[in-house]
Coordinates of N, CA and C in Angstrom, one line a residue:
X375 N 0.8 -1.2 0.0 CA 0.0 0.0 0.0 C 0.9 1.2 0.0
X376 N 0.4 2.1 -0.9 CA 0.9 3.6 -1.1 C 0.3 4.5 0.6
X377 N 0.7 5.7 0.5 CA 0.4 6.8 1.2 C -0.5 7.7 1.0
X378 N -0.3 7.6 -0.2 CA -1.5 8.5 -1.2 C -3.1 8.1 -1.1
X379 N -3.8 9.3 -0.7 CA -5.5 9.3 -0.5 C -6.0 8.5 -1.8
X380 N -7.2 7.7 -1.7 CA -7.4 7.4 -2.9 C -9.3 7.3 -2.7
X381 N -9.5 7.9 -3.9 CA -11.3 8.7 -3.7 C -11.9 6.9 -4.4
X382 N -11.2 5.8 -5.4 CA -11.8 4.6 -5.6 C -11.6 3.6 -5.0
X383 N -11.7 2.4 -5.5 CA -11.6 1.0 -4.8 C -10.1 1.2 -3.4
X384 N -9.9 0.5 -2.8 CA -8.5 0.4 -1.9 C -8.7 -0.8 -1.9
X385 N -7.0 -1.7 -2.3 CA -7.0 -2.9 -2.6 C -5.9 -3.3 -0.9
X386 N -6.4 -3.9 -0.6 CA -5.1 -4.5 0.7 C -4.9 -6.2 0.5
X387 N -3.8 -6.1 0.2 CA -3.2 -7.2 -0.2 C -2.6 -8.4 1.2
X388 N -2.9 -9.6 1.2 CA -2.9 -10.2 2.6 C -1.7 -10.3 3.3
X389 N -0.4 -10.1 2.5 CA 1.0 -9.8 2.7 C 1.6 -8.2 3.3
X390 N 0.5 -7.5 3.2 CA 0.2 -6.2 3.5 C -0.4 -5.5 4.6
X391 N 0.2 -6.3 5.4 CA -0.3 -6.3 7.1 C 0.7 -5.5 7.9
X392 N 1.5 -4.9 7.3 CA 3.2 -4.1 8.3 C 2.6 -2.8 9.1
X393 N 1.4 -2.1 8.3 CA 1.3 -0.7 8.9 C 0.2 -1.5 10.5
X394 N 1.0 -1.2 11.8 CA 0.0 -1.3 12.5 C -0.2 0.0 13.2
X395 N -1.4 0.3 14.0 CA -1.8 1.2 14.9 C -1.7 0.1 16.3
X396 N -1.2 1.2 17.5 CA -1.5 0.3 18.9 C -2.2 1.1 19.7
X397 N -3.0 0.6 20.2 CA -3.8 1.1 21.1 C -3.5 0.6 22.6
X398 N -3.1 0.9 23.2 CA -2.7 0.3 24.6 C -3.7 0.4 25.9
X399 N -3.9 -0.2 26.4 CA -4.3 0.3 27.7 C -4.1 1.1 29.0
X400 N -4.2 1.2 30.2 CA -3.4 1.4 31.5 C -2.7 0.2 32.0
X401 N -1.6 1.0 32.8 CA -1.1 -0.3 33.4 C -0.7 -1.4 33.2
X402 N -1.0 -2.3 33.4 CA -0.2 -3.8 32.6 C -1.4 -4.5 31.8
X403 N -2.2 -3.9 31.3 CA -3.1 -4.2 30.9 C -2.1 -4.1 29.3
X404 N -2.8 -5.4 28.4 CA -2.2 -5.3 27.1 C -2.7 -4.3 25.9
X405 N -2.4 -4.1 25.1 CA -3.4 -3.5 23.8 C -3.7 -4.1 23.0
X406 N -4.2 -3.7 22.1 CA -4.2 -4.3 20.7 C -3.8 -3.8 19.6
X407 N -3.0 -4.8 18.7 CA -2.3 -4.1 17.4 C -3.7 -4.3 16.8
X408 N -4.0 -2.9 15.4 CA -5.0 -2.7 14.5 C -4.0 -2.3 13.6
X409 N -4.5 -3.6 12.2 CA -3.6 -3.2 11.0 C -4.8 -2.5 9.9
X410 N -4.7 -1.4 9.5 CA -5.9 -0.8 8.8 C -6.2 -1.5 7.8
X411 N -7.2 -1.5 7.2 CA -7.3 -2.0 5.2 C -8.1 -1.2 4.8
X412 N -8.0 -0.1 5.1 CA -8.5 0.9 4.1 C -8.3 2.5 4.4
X413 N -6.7 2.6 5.0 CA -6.3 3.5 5.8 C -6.5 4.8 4.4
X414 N -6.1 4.5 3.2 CA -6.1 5.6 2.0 C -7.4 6.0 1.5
X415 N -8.3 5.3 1.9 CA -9.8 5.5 0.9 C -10.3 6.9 1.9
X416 N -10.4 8.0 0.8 CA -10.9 9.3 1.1 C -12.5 9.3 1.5
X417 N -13.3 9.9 2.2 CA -14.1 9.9 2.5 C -15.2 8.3 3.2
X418 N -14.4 7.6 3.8 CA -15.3 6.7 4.2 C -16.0 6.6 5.2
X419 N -17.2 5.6 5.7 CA -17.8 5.6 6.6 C -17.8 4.4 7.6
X420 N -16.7 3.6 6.9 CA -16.4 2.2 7.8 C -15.0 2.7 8.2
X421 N -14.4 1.9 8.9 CA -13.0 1.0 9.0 C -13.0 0.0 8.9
X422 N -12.7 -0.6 8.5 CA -12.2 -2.1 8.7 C -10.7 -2.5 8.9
X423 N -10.6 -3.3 10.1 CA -9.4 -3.8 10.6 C -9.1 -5.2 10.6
X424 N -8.0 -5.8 10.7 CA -7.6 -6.8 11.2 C -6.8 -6.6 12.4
X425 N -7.4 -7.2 13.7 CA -6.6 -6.8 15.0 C -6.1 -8.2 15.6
X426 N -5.0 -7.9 15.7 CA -4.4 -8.9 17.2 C -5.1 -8.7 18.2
X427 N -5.4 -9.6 18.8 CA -6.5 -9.5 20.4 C -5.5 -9.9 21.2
X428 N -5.0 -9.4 22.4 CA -4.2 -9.8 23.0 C -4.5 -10.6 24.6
X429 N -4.2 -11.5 25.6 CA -4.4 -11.9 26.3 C -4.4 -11.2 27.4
X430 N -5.0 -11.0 28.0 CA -5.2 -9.9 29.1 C -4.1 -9.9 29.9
X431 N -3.3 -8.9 30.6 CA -2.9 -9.1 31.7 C -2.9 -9.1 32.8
X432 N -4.2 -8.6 33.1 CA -4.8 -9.2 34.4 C -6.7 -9.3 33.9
X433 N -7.3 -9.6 35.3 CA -8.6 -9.5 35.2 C -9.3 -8.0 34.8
X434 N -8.5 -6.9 35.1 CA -8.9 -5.4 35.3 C -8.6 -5.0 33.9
X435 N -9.9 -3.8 33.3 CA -10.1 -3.5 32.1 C -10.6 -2.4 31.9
X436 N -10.5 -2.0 30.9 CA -11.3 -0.7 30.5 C -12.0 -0.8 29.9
X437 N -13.4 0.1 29.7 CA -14.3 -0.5 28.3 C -14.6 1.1 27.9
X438 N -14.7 1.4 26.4 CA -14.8 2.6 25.9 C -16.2 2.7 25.3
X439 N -16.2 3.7 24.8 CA -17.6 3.8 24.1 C -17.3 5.1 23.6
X440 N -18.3 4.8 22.1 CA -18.3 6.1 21.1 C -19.5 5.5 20.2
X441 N -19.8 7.0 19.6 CA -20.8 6.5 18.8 C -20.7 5.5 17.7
X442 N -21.4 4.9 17.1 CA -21.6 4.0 15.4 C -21.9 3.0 16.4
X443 N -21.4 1.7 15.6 CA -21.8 0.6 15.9 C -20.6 -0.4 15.1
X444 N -19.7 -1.4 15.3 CA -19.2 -2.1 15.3 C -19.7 -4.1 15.1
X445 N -18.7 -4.3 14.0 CA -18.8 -5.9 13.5 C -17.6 -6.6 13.9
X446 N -17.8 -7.6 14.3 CA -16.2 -8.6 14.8 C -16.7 -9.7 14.3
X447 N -15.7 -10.4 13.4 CA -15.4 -12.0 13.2 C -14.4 -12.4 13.7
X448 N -14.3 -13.4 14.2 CA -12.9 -14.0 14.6 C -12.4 -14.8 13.9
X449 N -11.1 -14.6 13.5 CA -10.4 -15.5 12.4 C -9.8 -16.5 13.1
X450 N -9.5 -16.3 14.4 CA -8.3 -17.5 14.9 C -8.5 -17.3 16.4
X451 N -8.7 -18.0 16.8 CA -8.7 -17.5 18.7 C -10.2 -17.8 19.3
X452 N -10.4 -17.2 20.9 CA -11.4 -16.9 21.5 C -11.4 -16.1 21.9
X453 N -12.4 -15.6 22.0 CA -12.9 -13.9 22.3 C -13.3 -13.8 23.6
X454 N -13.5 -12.8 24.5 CA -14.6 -12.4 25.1 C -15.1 -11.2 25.0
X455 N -16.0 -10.8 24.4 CA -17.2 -9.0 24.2 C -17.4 -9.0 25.7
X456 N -16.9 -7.7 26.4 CA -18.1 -7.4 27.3 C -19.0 -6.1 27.0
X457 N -19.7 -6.3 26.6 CA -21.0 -5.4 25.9 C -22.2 -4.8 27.4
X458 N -22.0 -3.5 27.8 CA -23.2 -3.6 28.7 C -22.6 -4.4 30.3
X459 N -23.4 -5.0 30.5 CA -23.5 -5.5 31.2 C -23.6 -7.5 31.2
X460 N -23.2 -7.4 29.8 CA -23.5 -8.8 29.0 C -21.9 -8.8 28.9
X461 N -22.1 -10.6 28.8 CA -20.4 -11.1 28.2 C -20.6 -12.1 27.1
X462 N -19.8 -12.2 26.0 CA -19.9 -12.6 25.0 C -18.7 -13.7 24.7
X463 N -19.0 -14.8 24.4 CA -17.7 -15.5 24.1 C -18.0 -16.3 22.7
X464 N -17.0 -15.7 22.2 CA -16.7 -16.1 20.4 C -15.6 -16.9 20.3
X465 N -15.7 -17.9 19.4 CA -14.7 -18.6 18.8 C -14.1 -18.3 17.1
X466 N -12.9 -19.3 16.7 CA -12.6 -18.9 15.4 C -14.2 -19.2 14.6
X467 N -14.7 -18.4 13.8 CA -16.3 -18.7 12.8 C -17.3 -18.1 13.6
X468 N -17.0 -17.2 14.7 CA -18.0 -16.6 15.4 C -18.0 -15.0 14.7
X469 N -19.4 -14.6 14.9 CA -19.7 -12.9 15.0 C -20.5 -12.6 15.9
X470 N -20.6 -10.8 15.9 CA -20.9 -10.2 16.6 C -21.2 -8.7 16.1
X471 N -22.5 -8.0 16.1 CA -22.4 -6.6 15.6 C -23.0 -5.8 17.1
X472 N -22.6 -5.2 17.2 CA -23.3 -4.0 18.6 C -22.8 -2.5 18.0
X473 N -24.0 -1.7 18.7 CA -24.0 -0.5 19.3 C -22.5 -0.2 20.3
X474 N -22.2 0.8 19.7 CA -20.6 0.7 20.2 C -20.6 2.1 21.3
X475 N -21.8 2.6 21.2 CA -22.2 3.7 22.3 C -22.2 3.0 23.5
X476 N -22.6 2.0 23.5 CA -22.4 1.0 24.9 C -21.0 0.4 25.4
X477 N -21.0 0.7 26.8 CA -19.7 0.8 27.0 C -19.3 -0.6 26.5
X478 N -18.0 -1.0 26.1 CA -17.8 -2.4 25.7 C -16.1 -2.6 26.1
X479 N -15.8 -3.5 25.5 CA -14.2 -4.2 25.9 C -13.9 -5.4 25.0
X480 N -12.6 -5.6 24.3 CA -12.7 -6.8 23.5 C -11.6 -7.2 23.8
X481 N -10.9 -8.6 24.8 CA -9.8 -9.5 25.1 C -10.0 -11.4 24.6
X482 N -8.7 -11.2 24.5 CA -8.7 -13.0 23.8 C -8.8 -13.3 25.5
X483 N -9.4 -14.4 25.3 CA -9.1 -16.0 26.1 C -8.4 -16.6 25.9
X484 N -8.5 -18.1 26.9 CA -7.5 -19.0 26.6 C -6.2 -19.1 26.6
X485 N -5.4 -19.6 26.1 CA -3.5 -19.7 26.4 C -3.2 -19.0 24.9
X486 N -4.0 -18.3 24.1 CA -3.2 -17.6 22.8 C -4.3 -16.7 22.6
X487 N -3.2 -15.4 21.9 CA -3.5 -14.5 21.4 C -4.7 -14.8 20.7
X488 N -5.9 -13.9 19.9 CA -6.6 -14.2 18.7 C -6.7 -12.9 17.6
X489 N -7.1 -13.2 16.7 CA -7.5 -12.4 15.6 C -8.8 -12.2 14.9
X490 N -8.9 -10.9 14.7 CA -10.5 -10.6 14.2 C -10.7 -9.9 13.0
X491 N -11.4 -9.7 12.6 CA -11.8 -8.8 11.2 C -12.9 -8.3 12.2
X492 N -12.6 -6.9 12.5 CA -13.3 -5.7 12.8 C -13.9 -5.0 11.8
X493 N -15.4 -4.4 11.9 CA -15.5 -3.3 11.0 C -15.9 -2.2 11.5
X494 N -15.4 -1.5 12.1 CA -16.1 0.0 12.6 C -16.8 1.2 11.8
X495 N -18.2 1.4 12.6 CA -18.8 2.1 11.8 C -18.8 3.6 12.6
X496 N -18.7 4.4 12.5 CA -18.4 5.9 13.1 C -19.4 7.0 12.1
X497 N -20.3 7.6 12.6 CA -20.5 8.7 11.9 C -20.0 10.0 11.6
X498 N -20.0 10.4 11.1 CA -19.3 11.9 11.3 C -20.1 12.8 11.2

């Protein structure tokens, strides 16, 4: 992938995974890498990611909220959503869409990392 804005299609190629974003937490809490696939497309209304889900470092979390609404598949791993007051547990072939105004949180389970195809939807 170029640098350059692009107003048509944006092609992300599966070898084309190097650019990440990190988002970290507090504390010893882990973050998550987010590799964009459509960091150049001019005017959009999604994101879509592929993220590393990382294993928690401890039990203690943050959960954020903003407006749109948000999609998760999991490619590889187990998940847990805490949505609300609800907890969600996804495997590799699982989905999930919610209201992302509600406070939420997304960490792997289990003894390994996982991965998701995110799609974030944001208004502007």
């Amino acid at each position: 992938l170029d640098d350059s804005e692009c107003y048509g299609p944006v092609l992300s190629r599966g070898d084309d995974l190097s650019k990440t974003l990190r988002f970290a937490g507090s504390g010893d809490i882990r973050g998550l890498a987010f590799h964009p696939l459509a960091a150049n497309k001019v005017d959009r209304n999604m994101e879509p990611f592929i993220i590393d889900v990382h294993l928690p470092a401890s039990d203690q979390f943050e959960v954020s909220s903003h407006e749109g609404e948000e999609f998760i598949y999991v490619l590889a791993g187990t998940i847990e959503i805490v949505h609300g007051k609800e907890r969600y547990q996804l495997q590799s072939g699982d989905s999930i869409y919610y209201d992302s105004i509600v406070p939420h949180h997304v960490h792997a389970t289990g003894v390994t990392d996982a991965k998701v195809l995110a799609v974030v939807y944001a208004p502007r």
